[in-house]
mmCIF file of C-alpha atoms and ligand atoms in Angstrom:
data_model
loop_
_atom_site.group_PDB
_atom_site.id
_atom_site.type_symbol
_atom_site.label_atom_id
_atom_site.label_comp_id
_atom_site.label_asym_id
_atom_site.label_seq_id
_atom_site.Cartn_x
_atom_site.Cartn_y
_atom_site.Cartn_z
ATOM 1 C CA UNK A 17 82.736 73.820 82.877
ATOM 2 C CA UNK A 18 84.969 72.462 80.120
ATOM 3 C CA UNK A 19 88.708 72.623 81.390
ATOM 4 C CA UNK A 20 91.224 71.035 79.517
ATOM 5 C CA UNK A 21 93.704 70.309 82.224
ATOM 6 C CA UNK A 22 93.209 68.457 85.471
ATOM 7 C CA UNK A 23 95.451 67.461 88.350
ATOM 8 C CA UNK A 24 94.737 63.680 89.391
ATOM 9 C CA UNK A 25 94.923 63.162 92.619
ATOM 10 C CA UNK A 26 97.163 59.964 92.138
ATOM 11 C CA UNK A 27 99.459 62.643 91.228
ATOM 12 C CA UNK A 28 99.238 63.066 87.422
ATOM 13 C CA UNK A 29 98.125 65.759 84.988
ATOM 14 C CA UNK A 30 95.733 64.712 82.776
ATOM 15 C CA UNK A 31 95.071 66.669 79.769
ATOM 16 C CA UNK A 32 92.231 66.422 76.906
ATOM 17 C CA UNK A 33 94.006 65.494 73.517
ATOM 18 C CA UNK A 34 93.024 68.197 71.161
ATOM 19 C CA UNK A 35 95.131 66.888 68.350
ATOM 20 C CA UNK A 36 92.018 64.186 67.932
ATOM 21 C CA UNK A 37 89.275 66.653 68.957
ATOM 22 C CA UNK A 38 87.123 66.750 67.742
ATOM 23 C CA UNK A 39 86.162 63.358 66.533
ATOM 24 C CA UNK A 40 87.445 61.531 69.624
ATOM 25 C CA UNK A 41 87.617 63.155 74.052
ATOM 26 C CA UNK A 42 90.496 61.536 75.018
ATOM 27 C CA UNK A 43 93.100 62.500 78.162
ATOM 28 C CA UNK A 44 96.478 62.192 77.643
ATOM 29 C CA UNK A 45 98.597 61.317 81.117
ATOM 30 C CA UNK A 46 101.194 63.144 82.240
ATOM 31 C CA UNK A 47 103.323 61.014 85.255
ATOM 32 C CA UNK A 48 106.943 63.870 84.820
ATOM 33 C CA UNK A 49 107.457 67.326 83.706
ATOM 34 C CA UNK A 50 109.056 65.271 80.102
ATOM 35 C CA UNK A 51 105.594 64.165 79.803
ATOM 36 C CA UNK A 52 103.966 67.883 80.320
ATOM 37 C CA UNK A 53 106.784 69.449 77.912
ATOM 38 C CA UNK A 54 105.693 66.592 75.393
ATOM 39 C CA UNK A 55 102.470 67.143 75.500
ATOM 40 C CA UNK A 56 102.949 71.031 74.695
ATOM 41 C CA UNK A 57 105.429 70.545 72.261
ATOM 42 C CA UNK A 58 103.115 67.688 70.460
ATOM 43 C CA UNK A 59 100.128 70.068 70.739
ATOM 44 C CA UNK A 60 98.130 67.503 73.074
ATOM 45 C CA UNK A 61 97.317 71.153 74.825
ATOM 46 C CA UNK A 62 97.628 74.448 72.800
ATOM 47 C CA UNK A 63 96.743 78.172 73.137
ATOM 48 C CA UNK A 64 99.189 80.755 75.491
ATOM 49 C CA UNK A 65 97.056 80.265 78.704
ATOM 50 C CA UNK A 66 96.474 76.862 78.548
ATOM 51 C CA UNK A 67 100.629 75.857 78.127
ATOM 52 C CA UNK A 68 101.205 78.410 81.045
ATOM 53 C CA UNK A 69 98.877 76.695 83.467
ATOM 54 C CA UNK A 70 100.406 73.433 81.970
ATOM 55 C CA UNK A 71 103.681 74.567 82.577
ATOM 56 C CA UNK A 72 102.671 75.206 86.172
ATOM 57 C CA UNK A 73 101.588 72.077 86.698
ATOM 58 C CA UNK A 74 104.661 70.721 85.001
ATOM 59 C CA UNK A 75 106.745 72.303 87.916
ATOM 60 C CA UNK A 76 104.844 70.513 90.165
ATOM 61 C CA UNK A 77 105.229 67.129 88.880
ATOM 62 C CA UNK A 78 108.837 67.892 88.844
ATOM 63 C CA UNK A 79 109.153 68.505 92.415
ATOM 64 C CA UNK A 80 106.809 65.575 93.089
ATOM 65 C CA UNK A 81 109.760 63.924 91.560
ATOM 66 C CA UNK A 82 111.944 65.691 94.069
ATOM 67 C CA UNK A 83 109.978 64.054 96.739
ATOM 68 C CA UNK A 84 110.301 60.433 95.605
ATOM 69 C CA UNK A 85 114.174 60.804 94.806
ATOM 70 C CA UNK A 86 114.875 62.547 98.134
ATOM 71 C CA UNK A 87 112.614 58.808 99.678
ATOM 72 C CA UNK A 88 115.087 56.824 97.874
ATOM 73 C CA UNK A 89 118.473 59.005 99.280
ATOM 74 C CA UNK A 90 117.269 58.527 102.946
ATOM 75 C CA UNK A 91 116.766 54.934 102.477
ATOM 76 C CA UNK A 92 120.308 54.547 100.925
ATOM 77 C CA UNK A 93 121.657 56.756 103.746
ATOM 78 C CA UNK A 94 123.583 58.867 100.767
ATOM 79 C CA UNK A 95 122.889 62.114 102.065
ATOM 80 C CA UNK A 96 126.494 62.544 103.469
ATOM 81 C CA UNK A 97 126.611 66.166 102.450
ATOM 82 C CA UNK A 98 123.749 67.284 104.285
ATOM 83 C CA UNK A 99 120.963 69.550 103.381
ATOM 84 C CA UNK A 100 123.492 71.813 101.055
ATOM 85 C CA UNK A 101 124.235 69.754 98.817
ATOM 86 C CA UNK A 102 120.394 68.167 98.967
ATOM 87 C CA UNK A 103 119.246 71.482 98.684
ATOM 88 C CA UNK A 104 121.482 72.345 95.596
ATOM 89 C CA UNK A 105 119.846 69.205 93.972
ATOM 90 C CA UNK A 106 116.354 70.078 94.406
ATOM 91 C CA UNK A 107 117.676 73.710 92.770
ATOM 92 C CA UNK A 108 119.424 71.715 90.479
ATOM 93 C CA UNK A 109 116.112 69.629 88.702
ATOM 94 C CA UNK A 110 113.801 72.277 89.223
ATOM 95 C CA UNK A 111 115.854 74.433 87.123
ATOM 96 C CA UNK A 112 116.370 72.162 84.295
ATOM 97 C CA UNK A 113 112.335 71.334 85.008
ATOM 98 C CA UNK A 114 111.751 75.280 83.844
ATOM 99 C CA UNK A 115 114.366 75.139 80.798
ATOM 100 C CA UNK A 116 112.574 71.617 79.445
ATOM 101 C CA UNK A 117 108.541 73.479 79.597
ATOM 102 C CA UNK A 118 110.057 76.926 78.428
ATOM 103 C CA UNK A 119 111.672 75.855 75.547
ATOM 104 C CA UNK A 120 109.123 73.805 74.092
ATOM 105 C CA UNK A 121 107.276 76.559 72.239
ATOM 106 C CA UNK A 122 108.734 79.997 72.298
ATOM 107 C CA UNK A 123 106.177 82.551 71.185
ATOM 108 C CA UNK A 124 104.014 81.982 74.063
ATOM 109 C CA UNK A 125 104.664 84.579 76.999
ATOM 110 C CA UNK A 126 102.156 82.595 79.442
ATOM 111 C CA UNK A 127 104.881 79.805 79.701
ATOM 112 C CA UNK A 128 107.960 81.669 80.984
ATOM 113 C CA UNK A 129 105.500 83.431 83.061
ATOM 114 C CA UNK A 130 104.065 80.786 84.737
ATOM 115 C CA UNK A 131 107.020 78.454 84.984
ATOM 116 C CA UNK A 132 108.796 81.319 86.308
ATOM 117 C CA UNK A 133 106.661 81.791 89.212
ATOM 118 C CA UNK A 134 106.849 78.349 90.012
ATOM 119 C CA UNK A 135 110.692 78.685 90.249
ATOM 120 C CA UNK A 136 110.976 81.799 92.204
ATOM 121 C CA UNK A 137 108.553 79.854 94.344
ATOM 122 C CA UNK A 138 110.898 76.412 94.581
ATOM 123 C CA UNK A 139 114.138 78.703 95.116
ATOM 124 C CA UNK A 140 112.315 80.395 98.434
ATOM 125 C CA UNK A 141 111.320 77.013 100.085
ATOM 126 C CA UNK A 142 115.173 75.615 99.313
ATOM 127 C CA UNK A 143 116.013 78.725 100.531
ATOM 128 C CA UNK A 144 114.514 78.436 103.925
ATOM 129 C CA UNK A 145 115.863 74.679 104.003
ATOM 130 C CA UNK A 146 111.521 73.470 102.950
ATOM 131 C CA UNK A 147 111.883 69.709 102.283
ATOM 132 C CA UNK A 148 110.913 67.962 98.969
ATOM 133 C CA UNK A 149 107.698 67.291 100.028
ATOM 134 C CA UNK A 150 106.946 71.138 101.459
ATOM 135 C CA UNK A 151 108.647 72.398 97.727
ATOM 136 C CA UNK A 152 105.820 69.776 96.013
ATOM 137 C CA UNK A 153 102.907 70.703 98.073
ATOM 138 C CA UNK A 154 103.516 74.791 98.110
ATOM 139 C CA UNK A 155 104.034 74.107 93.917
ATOM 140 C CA UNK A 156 101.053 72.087 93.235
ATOM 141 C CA UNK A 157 99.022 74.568 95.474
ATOM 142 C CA UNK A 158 100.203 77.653 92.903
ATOM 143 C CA UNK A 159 100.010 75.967 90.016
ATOM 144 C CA UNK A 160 95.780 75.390 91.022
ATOM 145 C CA UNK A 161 95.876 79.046 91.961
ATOM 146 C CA UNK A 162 97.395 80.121 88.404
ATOM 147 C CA UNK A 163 94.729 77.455 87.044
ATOM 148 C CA UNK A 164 91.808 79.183 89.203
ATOM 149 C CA UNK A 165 92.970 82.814 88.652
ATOM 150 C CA UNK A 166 92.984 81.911 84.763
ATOM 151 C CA UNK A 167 89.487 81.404 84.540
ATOM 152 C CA UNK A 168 88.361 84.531 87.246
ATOM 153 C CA UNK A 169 90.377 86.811 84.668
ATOM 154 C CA UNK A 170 88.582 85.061 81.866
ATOM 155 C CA UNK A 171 85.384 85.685 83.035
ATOM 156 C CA UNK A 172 86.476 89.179 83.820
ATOM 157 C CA UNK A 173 87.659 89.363 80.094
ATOM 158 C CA UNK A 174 84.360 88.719 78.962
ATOM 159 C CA UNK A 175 82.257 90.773 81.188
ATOM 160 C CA UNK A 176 84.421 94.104 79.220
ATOM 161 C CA UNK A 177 84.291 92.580 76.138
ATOM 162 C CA UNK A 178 80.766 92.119 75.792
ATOM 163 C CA UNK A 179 80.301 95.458 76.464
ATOM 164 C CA UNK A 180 82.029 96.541 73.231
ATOM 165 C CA UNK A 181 79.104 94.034 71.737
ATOM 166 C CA UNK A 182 75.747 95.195 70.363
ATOM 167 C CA UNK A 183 72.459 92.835 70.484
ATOM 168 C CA UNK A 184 72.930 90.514 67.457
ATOM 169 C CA UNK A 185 76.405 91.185 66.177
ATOM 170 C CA UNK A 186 78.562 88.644 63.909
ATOM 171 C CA UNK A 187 81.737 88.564 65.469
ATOM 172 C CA UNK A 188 84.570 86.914 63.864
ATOM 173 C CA UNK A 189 86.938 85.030 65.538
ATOM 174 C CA UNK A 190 90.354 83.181 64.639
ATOM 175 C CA UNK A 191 92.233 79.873 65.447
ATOM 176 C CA UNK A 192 90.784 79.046 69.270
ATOM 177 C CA UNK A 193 91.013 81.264 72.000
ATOM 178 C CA UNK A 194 88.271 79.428 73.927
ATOM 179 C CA UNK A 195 87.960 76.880 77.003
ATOM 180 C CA UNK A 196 90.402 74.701 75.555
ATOM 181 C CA UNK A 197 92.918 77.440 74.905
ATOM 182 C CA UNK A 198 92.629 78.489 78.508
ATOM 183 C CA UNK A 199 92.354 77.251 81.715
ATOM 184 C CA UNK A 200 88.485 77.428 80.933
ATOM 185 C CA UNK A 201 86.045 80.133 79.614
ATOM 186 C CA UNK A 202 88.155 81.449 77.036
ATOM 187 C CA UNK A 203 89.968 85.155 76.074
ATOM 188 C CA UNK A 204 87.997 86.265 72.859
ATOM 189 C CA UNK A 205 85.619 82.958 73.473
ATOM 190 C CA UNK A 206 84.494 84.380 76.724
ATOM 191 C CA UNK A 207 83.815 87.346 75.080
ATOM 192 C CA UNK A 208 81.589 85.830 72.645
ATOM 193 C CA UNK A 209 79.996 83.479 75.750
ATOM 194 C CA UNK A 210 79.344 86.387 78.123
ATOM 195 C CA UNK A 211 77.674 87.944 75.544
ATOM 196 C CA UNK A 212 75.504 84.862 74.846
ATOM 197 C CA UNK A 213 74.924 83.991 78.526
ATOM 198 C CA UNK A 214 73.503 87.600 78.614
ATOM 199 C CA UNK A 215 71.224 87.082 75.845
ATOM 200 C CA UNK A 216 72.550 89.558 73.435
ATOM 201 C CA UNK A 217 71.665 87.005 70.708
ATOM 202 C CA UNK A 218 75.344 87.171 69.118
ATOM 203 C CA UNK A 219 76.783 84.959 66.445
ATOM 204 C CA UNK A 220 80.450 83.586 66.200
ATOM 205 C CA UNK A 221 81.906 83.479 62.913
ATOM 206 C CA UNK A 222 84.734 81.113 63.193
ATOM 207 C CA UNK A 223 87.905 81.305 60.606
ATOM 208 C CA UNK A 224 88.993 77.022 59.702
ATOM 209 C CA UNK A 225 93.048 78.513 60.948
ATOM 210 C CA UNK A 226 94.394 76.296 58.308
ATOM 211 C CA UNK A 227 97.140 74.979 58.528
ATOM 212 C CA UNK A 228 96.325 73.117 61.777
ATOM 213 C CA UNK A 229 92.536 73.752 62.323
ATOM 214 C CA UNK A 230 92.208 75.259 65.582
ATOM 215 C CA UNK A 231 88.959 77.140 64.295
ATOM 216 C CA UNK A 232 87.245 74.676 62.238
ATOM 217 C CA UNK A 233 88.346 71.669 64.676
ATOM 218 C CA UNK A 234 88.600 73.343 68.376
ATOM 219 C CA UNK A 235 86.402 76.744 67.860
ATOM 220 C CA UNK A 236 83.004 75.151 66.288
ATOM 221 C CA UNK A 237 83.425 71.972 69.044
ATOM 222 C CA UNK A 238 83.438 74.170 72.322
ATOM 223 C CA UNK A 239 80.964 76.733 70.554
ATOM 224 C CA UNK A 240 78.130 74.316 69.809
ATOM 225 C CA UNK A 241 78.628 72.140 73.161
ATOM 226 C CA UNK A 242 77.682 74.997 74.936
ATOM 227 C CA UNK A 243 74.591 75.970 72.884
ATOM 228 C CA UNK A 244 76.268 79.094 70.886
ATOM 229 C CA UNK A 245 75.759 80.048 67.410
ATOM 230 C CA UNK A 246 78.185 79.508 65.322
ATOM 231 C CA UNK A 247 79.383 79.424 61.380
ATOM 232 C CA UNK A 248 82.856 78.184 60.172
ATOM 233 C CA UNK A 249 84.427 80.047 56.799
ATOM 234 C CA UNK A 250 87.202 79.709 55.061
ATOM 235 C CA UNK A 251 90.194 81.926 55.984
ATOM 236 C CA UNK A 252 90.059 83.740 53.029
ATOM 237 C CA UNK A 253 86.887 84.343 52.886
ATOM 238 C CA UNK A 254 87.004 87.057 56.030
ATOM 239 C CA UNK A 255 87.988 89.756 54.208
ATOM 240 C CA UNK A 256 84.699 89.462 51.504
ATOM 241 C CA UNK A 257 82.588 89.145 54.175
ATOM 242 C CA UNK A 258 83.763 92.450 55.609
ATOM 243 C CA UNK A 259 83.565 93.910 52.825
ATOM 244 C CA UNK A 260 79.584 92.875 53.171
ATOM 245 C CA UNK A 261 78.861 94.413 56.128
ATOM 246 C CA UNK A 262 78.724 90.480 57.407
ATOM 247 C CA UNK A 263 80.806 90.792 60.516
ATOM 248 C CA UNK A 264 80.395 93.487 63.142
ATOM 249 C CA UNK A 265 83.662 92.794 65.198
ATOM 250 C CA UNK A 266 86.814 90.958 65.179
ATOM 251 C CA UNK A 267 87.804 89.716 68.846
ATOM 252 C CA UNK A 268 90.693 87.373 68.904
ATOM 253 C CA UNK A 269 93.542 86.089 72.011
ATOM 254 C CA UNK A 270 96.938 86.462 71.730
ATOM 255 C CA UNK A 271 100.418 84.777 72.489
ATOM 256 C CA UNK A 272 102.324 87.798 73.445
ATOM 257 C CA UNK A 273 101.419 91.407 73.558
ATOM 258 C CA UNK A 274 104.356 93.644 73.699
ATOM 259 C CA UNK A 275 104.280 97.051 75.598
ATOM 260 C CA UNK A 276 103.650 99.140 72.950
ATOM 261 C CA UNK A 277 100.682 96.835 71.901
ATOM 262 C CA UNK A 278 102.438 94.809 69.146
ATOM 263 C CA UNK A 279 100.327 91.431 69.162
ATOM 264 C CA UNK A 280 101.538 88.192 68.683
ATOM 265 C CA UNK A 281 98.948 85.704 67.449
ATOM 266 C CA UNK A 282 97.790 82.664 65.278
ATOM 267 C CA UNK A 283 99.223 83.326 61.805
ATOM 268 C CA UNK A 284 96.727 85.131 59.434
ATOM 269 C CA UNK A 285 95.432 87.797 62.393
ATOM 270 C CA UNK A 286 97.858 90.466 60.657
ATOM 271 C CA UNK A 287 95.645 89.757 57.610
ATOM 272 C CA UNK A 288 92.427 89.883 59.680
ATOM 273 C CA UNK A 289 93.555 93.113 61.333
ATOM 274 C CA UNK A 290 94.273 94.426 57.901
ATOM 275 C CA UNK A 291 90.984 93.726 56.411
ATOM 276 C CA UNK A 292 89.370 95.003 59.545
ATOM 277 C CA UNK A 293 90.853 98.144 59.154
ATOM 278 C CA UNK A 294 90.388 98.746 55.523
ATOM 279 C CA UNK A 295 86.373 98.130 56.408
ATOM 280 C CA UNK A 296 85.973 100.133 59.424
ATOM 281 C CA UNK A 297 85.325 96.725 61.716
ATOM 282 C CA UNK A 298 86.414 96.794 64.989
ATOM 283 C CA UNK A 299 89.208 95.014 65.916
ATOM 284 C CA UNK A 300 89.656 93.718 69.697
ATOM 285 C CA UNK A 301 92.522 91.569 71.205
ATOM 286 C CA UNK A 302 91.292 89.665 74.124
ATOM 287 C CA UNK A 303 94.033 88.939 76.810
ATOM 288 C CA UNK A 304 94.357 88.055 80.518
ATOM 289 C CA UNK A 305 97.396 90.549 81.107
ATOM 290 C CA UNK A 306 100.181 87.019 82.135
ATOM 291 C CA UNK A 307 99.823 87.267 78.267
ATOM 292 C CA UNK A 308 101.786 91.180 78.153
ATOM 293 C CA UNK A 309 105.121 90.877 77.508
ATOM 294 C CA UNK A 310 106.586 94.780 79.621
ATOM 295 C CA UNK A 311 110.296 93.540 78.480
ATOM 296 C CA UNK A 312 109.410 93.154 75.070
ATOM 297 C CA UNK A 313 109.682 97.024 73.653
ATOM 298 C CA UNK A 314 107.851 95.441 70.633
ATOM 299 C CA UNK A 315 106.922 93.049 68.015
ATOM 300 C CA UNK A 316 110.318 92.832 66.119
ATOM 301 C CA UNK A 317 111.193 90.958 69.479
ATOM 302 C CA UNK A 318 109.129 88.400 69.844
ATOM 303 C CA UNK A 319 110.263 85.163 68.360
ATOM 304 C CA UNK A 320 107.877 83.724 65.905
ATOM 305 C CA UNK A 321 107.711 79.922 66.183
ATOM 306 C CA UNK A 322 108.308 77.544 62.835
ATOM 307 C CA UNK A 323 106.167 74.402 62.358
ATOM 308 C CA UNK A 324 106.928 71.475 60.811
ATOM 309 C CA UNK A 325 105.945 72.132 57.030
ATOM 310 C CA UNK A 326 103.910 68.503 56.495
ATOM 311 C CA UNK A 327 101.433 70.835 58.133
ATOM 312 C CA UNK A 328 101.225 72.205 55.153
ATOM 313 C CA UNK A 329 101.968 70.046 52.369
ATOM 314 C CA UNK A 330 99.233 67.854 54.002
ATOM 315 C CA UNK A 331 95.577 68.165 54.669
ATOM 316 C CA UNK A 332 94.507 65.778 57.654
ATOM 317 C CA UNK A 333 98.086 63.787 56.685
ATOM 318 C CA UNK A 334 97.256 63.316 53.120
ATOM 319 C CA UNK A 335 99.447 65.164 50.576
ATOM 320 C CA UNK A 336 98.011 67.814 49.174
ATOM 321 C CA UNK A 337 101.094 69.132 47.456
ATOM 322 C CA UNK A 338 103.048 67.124 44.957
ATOM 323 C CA UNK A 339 106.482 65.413 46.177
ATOM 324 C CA UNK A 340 109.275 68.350 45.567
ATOM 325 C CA UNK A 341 107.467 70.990 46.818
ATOM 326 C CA UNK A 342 108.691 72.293 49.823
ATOM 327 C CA UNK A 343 106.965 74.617 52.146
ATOM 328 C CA UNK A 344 107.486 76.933 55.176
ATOM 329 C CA UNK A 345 104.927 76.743 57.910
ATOM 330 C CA UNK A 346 104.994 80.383 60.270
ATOM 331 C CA UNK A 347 102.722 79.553 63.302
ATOM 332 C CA UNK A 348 102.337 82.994 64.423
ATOM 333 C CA UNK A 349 102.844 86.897 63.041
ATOM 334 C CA UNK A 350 102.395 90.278 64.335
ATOM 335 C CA UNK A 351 99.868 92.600 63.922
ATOM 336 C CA UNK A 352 100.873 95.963 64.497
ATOM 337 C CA UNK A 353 99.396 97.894 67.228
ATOM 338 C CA UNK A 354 97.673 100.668 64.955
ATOM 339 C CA UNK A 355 95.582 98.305 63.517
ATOM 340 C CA UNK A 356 94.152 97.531 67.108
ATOM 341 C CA UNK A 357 91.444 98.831 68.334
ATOM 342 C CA UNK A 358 91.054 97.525 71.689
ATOM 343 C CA UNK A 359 93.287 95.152 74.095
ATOM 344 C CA UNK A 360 90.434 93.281 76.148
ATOM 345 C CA UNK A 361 92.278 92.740 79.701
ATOM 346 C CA UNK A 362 90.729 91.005 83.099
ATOM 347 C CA UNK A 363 91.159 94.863 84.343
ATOM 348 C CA UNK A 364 88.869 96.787 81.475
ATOM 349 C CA UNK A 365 89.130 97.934 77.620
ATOM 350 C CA UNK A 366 92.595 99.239 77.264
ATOM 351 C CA UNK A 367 92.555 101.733 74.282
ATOM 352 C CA UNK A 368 95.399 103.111 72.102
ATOM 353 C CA UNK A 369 98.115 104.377 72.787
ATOM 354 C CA UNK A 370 98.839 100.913 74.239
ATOM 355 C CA UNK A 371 102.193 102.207 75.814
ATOM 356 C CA UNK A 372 100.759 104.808 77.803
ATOM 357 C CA UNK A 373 97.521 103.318 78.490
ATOM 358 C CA UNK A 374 98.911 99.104 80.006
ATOM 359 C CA UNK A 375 99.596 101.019 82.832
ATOM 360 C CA UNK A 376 96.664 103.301 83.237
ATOM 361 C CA UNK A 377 93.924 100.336 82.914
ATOM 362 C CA UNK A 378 96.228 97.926 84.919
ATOM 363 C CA UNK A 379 97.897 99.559 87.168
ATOM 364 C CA UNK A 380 101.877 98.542 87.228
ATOM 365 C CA UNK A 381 103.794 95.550 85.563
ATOM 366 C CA UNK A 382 102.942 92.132 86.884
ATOM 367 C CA UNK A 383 105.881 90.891 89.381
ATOM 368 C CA UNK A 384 108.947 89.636 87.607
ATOM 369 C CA UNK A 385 107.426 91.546 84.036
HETATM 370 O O1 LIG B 421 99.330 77.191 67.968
HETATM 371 P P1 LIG B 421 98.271 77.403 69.005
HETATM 372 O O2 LIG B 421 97.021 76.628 68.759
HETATM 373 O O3 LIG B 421 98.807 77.226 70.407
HETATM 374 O O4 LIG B 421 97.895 78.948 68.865
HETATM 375 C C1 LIG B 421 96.955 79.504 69.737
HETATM 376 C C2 LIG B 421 96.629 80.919 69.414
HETATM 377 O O5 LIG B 421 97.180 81.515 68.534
HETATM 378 C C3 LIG B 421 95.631 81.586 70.314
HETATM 379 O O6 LIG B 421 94.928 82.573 69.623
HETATM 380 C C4 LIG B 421 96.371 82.255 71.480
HETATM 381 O O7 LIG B 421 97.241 81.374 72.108
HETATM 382 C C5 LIG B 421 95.416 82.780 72.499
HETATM 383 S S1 LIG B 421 94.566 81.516 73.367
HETATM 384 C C6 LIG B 421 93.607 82.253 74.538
#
């Protein structure tokens, strides 16, 4: 199964570039958590799942760190002030380890959450006096099980989501919420995949995501490696070819999903839901539920990431735009929750009202939400 993270067991994270996807498969290294906040902040990996397992993994290879620096302190004999002051160290890194991953995106929910965990987890170990090595090995342990878990709920996802799906419906999708967005499977992919692995004979309809190409680059890759039909359209041609009676459902992921259902996701979904709506299409948000935001009351609070805007001035880095033109590059917006018809969890088909309804289909907040 296509994953696009993978712990090496010399001890690095190795992730698939997708900035060169998908003319060239190449795995970027990743020896310190610097390296695994790089390589989410340069877009090597991408999508809310995918930098969440990342950032797990990043935790680990911080206190793998831990371990090496604690070697070279016994060696020099410097641990005069005894496992208090070694133990307010190891606090010490892991907590700028969680600032470094969570601030190199913000919309994404999936990174506090799973960096988060990974600290709680580091704090109890220094807690009960664990040693660098016990902190590493109990971190690189849970950031596998987030890893694992991501792809159960996945699967999960898709098994409700393709029963929303009728034999040989066009199903629209935007930006990538597949394998590579994940820690395999895919959100709304695995939708789309269940649905094909259960011969309902469906048909992707995948949006190009300008400005940075998830759909056109990303989408039609993992979609056509694994056999699945799929057709790649302009963005702004969605809306016509709802208006045709050419897609049967919308199913796309999401970064953050507040608790009264406010989504968070690529920019251009608002305009998606919108069109949708105005054409009676169904419009499903497909989420393992580390991507629902309980704090977040709703979508005015989510912070919206800004790109740099040569992603839009340029096409594939040529200029597209002459010299003085400046331009403003939003990576995500909200679509409001009554334009959603369905939030696609690992636990069923949650249905408006979202606020009442979270806690019906899945029970109680996730710890620490
Ligand atoms: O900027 P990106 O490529 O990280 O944006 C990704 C998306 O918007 C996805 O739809 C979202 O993260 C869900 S991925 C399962």
């Amino acid at each position: 199964m296509l994953t696009p993270m993978r712990w090496n067991t010399e001890g690095t994270l190795d992730l698939i570039d997708q900035r060169l996807l998908p003319w060239e498969e190449t795995w970027v290294r990743c020896r310190s958590v610097e390296d695994a906040a790089r390589a989410i902040r340069d877009m090597v990996v991408r999508g809310a799942p995918a930098i969440g397992i990342t950032a797990g993994y990043g935790m680990a290879l911080a206190a793998q760190d831990l371990v090496r620096l604690q070697l070279q302190e016994d060696d020099e004999e410097s641990l005069r002030g005894g496992v208090s002051t070694r133990s307010q160290k190891h606090m010490e890194t892991m907590f700028a380890a969680y600032r470094e991953l969570v601030d190199s995106r913000p919309t994404a929910v999936n990174l506090e959450w799973a960096a988060q965990i990974q600290l709680e987890k580091a704090s109890e170990l220094v807690s009960e006096d664990g040693s660098a090595a016990d902190i590493f090995a109990a971190l690189l342990r849970e950031a596998e099980r987030i890893h694992e878990e991501d792809i159960r709920c996945n699967r999960e996802i898709g098994r409700h989501g393709a029963e929303l799906l009728r034999e040989g419906d066009r199903i629209l999708t935007h930006c990538n919420a597949g394998a590579l967005a994940t820690g395999g499977y895919g959100t709304a992919l695995g939708v789309i995949r269940f649905a094909h692995d259960a011969e309902m004979k469906v048909q992707a309809v995948a949006t190009e995501t300008r400005p940075y190409l998830q759909g056109a680059r990303l989408t039609t890759w993992e979609l056509a490696r694994d056999g699945i039909p799929v057709r790649l359209i302009a963005d702004s041609a969605a809306a016509y070819m709802m208006s045709r009676g050419r897609i049967d459902a919308v199913v796309v992921g999401a970064d953050r999903v507040a608790a009264n259902g406010d989504v968070a996701n690529k920019i251009g979904t608002y305009a998606l839901a919108l069109a949708a709506a105005d054409n009676s299409v169904p419009f499903y948000v497909a989420i393992p539920t580390s991507t629902l935001d309980w704090e977040t009351p709703n979508g005015a609070g989510i912070a919206i990431e800004q790109r740099k805007p040569e992603e839009v001035t340029h096409f594939c880095e040529t200029r597209i735009a002459p010299d003085m033109i400046e331009a403003e590059n939003y990576a995500f917006d909200i679509t409001p929750a009554h334009l959603i018809t369905g939030i696609i969890t690992e636990y069923g088909v949650v249905e408006p009202p979202f606020e009442q309804n979270f806690e019906k289909v899945i029970g109680r907040p996730r710890e620490g939400g």
